[in-house]
Coordinates of C-alpha atoms in Angstrom, one line a residue:
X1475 CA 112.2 57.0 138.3
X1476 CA 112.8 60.4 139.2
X1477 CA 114.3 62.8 136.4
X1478 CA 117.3 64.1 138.1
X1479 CA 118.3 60.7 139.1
X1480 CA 119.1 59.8 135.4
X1481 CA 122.4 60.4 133.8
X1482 CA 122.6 62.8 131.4
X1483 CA 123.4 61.6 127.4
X1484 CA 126.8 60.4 126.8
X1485 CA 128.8 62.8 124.1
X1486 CA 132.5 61.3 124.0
X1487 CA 134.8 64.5 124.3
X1488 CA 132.3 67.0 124.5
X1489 CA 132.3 68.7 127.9
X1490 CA 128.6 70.3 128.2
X1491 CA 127.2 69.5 131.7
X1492 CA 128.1 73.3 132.7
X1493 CA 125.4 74.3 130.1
X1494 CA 122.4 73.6 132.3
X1495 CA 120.6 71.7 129.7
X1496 CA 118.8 69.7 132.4
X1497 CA 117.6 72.6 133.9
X1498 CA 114.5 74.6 131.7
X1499 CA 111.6 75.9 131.8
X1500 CA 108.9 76.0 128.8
X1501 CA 108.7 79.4 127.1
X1502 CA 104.2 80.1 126.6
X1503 CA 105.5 82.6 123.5
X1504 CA 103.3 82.5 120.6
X1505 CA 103.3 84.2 117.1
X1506 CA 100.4 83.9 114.4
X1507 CA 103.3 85.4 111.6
X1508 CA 104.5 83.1 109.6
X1509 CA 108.1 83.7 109.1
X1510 CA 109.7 80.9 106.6
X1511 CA 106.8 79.0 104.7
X1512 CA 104.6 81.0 102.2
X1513 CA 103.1 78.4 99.7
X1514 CA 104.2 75.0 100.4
X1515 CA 102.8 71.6 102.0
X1516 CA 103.1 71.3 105.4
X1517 CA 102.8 73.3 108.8
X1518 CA 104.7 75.7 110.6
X1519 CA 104.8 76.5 114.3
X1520 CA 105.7 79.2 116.1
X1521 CA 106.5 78.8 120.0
X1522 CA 103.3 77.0 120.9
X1523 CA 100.6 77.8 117.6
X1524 CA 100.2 77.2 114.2
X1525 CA 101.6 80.1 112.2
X1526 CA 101.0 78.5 108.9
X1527 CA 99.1 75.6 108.0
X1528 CA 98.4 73.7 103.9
X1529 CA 97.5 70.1 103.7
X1530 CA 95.9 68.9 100.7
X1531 CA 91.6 68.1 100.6
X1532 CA 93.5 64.5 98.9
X1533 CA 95.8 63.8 101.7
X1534 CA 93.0 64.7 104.0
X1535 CA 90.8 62.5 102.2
X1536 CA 93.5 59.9 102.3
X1537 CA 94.0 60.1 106.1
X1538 CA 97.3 61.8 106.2
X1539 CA 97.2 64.1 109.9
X1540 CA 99.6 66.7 110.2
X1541 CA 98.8 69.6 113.2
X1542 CA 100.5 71.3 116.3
X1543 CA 101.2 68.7 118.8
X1544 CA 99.0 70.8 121.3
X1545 CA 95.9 69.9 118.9
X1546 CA 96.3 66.5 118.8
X1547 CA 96.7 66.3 122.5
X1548 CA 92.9 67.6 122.5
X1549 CA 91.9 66.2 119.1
X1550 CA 93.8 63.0 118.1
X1551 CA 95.2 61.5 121.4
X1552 CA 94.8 57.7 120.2
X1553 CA 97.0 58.6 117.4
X1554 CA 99.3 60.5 120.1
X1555 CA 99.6 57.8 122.2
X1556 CA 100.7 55.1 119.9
X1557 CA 103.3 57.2 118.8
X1558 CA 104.5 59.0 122.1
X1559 CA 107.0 57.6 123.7
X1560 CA 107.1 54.3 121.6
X1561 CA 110.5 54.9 120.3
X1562 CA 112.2 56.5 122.5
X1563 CA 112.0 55.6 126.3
X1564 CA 111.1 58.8 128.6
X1565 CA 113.6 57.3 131.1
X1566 CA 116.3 57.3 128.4
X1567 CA 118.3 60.0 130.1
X1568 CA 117.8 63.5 132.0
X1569 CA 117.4 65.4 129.1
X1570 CA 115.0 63.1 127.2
X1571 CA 113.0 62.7 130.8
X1572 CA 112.9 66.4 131.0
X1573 CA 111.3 66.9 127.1
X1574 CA 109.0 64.1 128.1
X1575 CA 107.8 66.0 131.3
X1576 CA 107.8 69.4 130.2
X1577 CA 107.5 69.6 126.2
X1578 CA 104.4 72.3 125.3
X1579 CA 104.7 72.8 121.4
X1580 CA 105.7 70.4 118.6
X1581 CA 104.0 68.5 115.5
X1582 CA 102.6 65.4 115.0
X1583 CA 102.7 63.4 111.3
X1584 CA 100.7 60.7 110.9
X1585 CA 100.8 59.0 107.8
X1586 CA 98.6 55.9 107.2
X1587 CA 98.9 52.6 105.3
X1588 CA 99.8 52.5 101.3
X1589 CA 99.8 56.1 101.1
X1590 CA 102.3 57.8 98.5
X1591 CA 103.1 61.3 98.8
X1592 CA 105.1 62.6 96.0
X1593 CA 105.4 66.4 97.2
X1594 CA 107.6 67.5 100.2
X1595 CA 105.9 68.1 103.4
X1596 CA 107.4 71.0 105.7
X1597 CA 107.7 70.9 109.3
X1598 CA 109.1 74.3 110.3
X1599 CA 109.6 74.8 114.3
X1600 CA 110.4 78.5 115.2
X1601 CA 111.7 79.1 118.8
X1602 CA 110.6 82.3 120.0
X1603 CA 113.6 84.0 122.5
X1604 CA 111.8 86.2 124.1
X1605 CA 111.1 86.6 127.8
X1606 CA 114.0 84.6 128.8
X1607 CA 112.3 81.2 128.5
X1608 CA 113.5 78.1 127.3
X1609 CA 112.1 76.0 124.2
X1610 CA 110.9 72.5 124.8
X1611 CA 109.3 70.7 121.6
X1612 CA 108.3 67.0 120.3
X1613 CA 108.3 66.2 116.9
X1614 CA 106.5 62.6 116.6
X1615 CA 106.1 60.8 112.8
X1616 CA 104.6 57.6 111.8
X1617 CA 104.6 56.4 108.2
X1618 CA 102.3 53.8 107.5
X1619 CA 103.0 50.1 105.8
X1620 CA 104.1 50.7 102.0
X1621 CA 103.6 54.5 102.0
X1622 CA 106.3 56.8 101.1
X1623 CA 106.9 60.4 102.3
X1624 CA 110.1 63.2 102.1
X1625 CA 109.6 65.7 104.9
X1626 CA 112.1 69.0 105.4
X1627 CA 112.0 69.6 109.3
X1628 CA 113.9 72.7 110.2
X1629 CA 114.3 74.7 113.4
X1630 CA 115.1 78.3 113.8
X1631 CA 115.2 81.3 116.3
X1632 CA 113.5 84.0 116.3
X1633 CA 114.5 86.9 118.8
X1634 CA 117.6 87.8 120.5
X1635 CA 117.4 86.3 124.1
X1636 CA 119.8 84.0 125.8
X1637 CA 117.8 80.8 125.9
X1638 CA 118.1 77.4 125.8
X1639 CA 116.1 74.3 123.8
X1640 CA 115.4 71.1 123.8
X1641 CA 113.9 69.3 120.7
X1642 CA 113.3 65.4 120.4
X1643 CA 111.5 63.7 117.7
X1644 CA 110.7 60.6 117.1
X1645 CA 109.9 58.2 114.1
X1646 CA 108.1 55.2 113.1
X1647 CA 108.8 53.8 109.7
X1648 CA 106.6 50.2 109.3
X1649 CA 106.5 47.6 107.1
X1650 CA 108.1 48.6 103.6
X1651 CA 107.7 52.4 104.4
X1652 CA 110.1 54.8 102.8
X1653 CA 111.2 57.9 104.5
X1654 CA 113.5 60.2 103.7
X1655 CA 113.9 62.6 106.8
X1656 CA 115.7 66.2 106.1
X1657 CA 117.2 68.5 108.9
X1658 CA 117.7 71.7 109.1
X1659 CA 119.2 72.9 112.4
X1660 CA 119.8 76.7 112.7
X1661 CA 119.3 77.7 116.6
X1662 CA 121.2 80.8 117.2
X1663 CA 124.3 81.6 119.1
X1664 CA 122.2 82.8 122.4
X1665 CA 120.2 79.0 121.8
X1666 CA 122.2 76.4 124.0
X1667 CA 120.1 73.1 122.6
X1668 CA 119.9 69.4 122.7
X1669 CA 118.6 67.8 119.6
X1670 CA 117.5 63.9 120.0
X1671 CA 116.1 61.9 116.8
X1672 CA 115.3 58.3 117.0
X1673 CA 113.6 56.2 114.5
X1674 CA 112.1 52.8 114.6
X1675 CA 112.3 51.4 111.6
X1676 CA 110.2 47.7 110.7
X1677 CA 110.6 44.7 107.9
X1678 CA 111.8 45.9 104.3
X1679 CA 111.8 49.8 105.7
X1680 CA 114.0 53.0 104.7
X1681 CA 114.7 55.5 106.5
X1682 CA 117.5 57.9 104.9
X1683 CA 118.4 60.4 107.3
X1684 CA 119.9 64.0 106.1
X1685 CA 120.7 66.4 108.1
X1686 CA 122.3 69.9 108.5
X1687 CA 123.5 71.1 111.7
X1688 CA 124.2 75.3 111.0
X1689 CA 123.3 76.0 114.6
X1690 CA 125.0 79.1 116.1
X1691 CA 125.1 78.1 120.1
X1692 CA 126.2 75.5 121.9
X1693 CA 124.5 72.1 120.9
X1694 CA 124.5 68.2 121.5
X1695 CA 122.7 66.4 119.0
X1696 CA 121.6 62.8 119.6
X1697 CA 120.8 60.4 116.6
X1698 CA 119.8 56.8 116.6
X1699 CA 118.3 54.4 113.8
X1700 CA 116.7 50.9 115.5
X1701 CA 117.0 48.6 112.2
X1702 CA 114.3 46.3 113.9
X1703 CA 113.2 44.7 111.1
X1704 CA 114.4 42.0 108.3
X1705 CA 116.1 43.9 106.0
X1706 CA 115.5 47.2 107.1
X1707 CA 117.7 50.1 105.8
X1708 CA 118.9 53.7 107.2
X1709 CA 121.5 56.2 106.0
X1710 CA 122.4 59.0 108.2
X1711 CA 124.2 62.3 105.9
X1712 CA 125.2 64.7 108.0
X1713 CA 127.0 67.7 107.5
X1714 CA 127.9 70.7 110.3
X1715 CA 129.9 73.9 110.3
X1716 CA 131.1 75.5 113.5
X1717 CA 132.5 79.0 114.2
X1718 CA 133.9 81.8 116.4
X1719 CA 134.5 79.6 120.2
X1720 CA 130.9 77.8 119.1
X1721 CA 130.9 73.6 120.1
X1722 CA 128.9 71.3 118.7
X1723 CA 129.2 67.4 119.6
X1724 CA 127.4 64.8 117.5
X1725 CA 126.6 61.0 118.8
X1726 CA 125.7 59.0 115.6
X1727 CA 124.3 55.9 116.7
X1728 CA 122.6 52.7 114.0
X1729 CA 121.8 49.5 115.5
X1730 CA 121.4 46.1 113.9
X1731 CA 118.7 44.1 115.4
X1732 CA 117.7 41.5 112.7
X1733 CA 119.2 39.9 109.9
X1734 CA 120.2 41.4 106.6
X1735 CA 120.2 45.2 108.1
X1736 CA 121.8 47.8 106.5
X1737 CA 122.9 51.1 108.6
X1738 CA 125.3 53.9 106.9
X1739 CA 126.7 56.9 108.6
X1740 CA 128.3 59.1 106.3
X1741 CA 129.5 62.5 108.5
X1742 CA 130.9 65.6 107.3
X1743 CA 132.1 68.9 109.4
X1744 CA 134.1 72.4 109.0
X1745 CA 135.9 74.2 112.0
X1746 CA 136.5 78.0 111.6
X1747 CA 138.0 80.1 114.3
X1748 CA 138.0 78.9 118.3
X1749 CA 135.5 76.4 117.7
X1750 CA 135.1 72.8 118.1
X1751 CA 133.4 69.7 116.5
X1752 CA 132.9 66.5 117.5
X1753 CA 131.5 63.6 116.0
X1754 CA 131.0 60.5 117.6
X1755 CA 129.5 57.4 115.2
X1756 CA 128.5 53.8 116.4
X1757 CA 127.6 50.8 114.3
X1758 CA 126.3 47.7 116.5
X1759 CA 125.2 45.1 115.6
X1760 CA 123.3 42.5 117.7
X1761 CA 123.7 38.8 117.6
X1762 CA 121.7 37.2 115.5
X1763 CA 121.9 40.0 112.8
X1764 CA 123.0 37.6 110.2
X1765 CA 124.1 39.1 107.3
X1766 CA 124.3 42.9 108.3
X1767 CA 126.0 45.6 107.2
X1768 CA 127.4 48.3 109.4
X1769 CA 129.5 51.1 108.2
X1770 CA 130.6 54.4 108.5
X1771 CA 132.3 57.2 108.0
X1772 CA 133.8 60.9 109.5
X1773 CA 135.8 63.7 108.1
X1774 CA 136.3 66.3 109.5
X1775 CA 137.8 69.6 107.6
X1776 CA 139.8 72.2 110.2
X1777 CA 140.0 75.9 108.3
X1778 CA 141.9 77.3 111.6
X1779 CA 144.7 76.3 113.8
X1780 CA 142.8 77.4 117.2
X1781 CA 140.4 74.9 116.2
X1782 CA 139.6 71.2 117.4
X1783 CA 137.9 68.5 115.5
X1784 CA 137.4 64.9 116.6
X1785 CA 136.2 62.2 114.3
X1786 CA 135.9 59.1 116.6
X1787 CA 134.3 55.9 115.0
X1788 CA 132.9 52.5 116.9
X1789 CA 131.9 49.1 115.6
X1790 CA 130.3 46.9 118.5
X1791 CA 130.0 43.6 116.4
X1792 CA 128.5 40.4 118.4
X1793 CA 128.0 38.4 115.3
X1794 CA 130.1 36.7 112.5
X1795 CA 128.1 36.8 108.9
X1796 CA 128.3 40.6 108.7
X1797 CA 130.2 43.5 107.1
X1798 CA 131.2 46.3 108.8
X1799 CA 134.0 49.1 108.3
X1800 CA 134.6 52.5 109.7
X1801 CA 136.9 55.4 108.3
X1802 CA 137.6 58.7 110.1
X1803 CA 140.0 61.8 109.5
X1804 CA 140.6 65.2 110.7
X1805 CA 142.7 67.5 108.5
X1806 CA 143.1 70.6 107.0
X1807 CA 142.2 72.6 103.9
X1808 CA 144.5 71.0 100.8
X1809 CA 146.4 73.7 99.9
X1810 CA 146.9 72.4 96.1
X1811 CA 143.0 72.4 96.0
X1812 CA 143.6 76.3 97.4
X1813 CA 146.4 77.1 95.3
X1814 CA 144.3 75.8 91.9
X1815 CA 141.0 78.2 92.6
X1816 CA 143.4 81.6 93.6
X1817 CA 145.4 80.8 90.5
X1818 CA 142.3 81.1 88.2
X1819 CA 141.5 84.5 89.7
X1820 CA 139.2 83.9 92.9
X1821 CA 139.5 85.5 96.4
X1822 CA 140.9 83.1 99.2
X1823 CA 137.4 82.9 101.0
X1824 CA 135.5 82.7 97.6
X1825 CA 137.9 79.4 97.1
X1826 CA 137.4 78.3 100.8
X1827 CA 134.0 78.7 100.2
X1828 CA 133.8 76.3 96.9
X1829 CA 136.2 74.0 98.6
X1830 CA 133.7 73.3 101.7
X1831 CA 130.6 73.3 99.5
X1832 CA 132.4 70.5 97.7
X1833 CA 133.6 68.7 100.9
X1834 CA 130.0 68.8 101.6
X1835 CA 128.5 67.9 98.5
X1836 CA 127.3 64.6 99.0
X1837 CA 125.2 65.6 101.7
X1838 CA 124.1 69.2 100.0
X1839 CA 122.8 67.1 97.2
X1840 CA 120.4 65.2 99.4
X1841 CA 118.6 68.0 100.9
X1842 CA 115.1 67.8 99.2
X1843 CA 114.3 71.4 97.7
X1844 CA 116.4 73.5 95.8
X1845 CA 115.1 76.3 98.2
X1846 CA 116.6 74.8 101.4
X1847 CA 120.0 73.9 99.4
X1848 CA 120.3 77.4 98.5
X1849 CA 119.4 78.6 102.3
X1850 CA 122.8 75.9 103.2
X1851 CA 124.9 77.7 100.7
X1852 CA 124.0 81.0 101.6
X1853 CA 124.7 80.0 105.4
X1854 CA 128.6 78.5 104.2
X1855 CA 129.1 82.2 102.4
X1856 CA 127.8 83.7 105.9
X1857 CA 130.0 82.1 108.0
X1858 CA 132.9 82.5 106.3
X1859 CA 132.1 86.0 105.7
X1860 CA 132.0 86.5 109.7
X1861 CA 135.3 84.7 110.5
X1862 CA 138.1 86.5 112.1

């Protein structure tokens, strides 16, 4: 099928078609500087090559595979090819098509059977915004049968061109794998991007799901969770913060395939200024998914009266012996909660600022290193500290 005959993604209430997602072309930048990662496990790539690069002589004894996704096209394709494509469809939509046909940087993960790794493994993607080019990565992780792994993916910018991206990653958790998957998103306000996640996950598998979405620019983010096995489990934490006319839309997506499935969305977002947030959550579950659970929840917090914030939930049941629930909200900053904080002394936006790091607190608390909780904090303070 050709690629512009596809739709493009479904976002309910986010109007982006005039942002020419569906229309790139793959920035060849390159940096050998490493910008973010110093001393820990795992790799970081700047527009198409390695920049930084520490795995373990154990894990490499054990079998574990991390490298640029351009070196495993050359080195490991076997490994690239069960993985590729296997979770999400290249003719899923125009966008996905287009990351399918044109991606040229990325990682690959491969972790195999009974493998338990205790330390966090980075995957840091840097877009380069420089000569005018557009970013176009795959991100592609399998974790083996019993093994266990907590990864920290983040994406940034890096330059000062208008740009656009388009990341997609996908996931395989198999039989009685845990995962616990960390985002975090920080594209820059000149970065127009489309962020896609899916995850196949198999019998007795987890897959917990955290992410932060700090981006600048216009975005659409795209996440799904395929509970295809017997009592497979995924929670997806997810906190945003938008600002000045910014938009960012969010479809939240966890499908129950097979019996005694569990699949959580748990959603939490901050407007300042002009901007707007959407987030859009679905819980399916399939007949024959005896004994599923499906549930979710939005809130959205609005710090501005020019803002807009939409929090709109969806259960699509087809069976009986389930449980499923949904709770959404969009309101404002409690001005009791405000009131409190200025009485004992503190500025208005040092009180705003404690009262969105607490909105967000279940979700802060999940992010895996105290370094990368910090960098969120830091980012709350920032934004606030730029609002008009």
């Amino acid at each position: 099928m050709n690629e512009e005959s596809l739709p493009l993604p479904e976002f309910t209430k986010v109007k982006y078609r005039t942002w020419q997602l569906d229309q790139m072309n793959p920035s060849q930048a390159q940096s050998a500087t490493s910008h973010f990662l110093t001393d820990e496990l795992g790799i970081e790539v700047s527009g198409t090559a390695t920049s930084y690069y520490y795995l373990p002589k154990y894990l490499v004894a054990q079998g574990v595979l991390l490298t640029n996704i351009n070196t495993a096209q050359s080195r490991y394709p076997q490994q690239l090819d069960k993985l590729l494509g296997q979770v999400i469809a290249n003719n899923t939509d125009r966008l996905t098509a287009q990351n399918a046909q044109k991606f040229n940087t990325g990682i690959l993960l491969y972790v195999p059977d009974h493998t338990v790794i205790k330390d966090v493994i980075h995957l840091n993607l840097n877009q380069l915004s420089v000569g005018g080019n557009d970013y176009i990565a795959r991100v592609l992780v399998y974790v083996g049968r019993q093994s266990s792994v907590t990864i920290l993916q983040s994406a940034h910018t890096i330059g000062s061109d208008t740009t656009k991206a388009s990341l997609v990653v996908e996931v395989i958790a198999d039989v009685g794998a845990s995962v616990h998957y960390a985002n975090l998103d920080a594209f820059s306000g000149k970065t127009t991007a489309y962020i896609h996640r899916e995850a196949d996950i198999r019998d007795h598998a987890t897959l917990d799901w955290s992410n932060v979405a700090f981006n600048d620019g216009q975005v659409v983010t795209k996440l799904v969770s395929h509970l295809n096995g017997e009592g497979a489990v995924s929670h997806a934490n997810i906190m945003a913060m938008t600002h000045h006319k910014q938009t960012q839309g969010f479809m939240t997506n966890m499908v129950n395939r097979v019996r005694h499935s569990l699949g959580h969305i748990y959603q939490r977002g901050v407007i300042l200024n002009h901007s707007t947030l959407v987030f859009n959550g679905i819980g399916q579950i399939i007949k024959g998914a005896k004994g599923s659970d499906a549930q979710q929840e939005s809130r959205v917090l609005m710090l501005s009266r020019r803002a807009r914030g939409d929090a709109n939930p969806l259960l699509l049941i087809d069976e009986n012996d389930v449980t499923a629930g949904h709770a959404a909200s969009v309101g404002r900053v409690d001005e009791n909660q405000m009131y409190y904080l200025m009485s004992r002394g503190l500025s208005e936006k040092l009180a705003r600022e404690l009262v969105i790091r607490g909105f967000m607190g279940n979700v802060l608390a999940e992010i895996p290193t105290n370094r990368a909780q910090q960098a969120v904090i830091n980012a709350i303070a920032e934004k606030l500290k730029n609002e008009n």
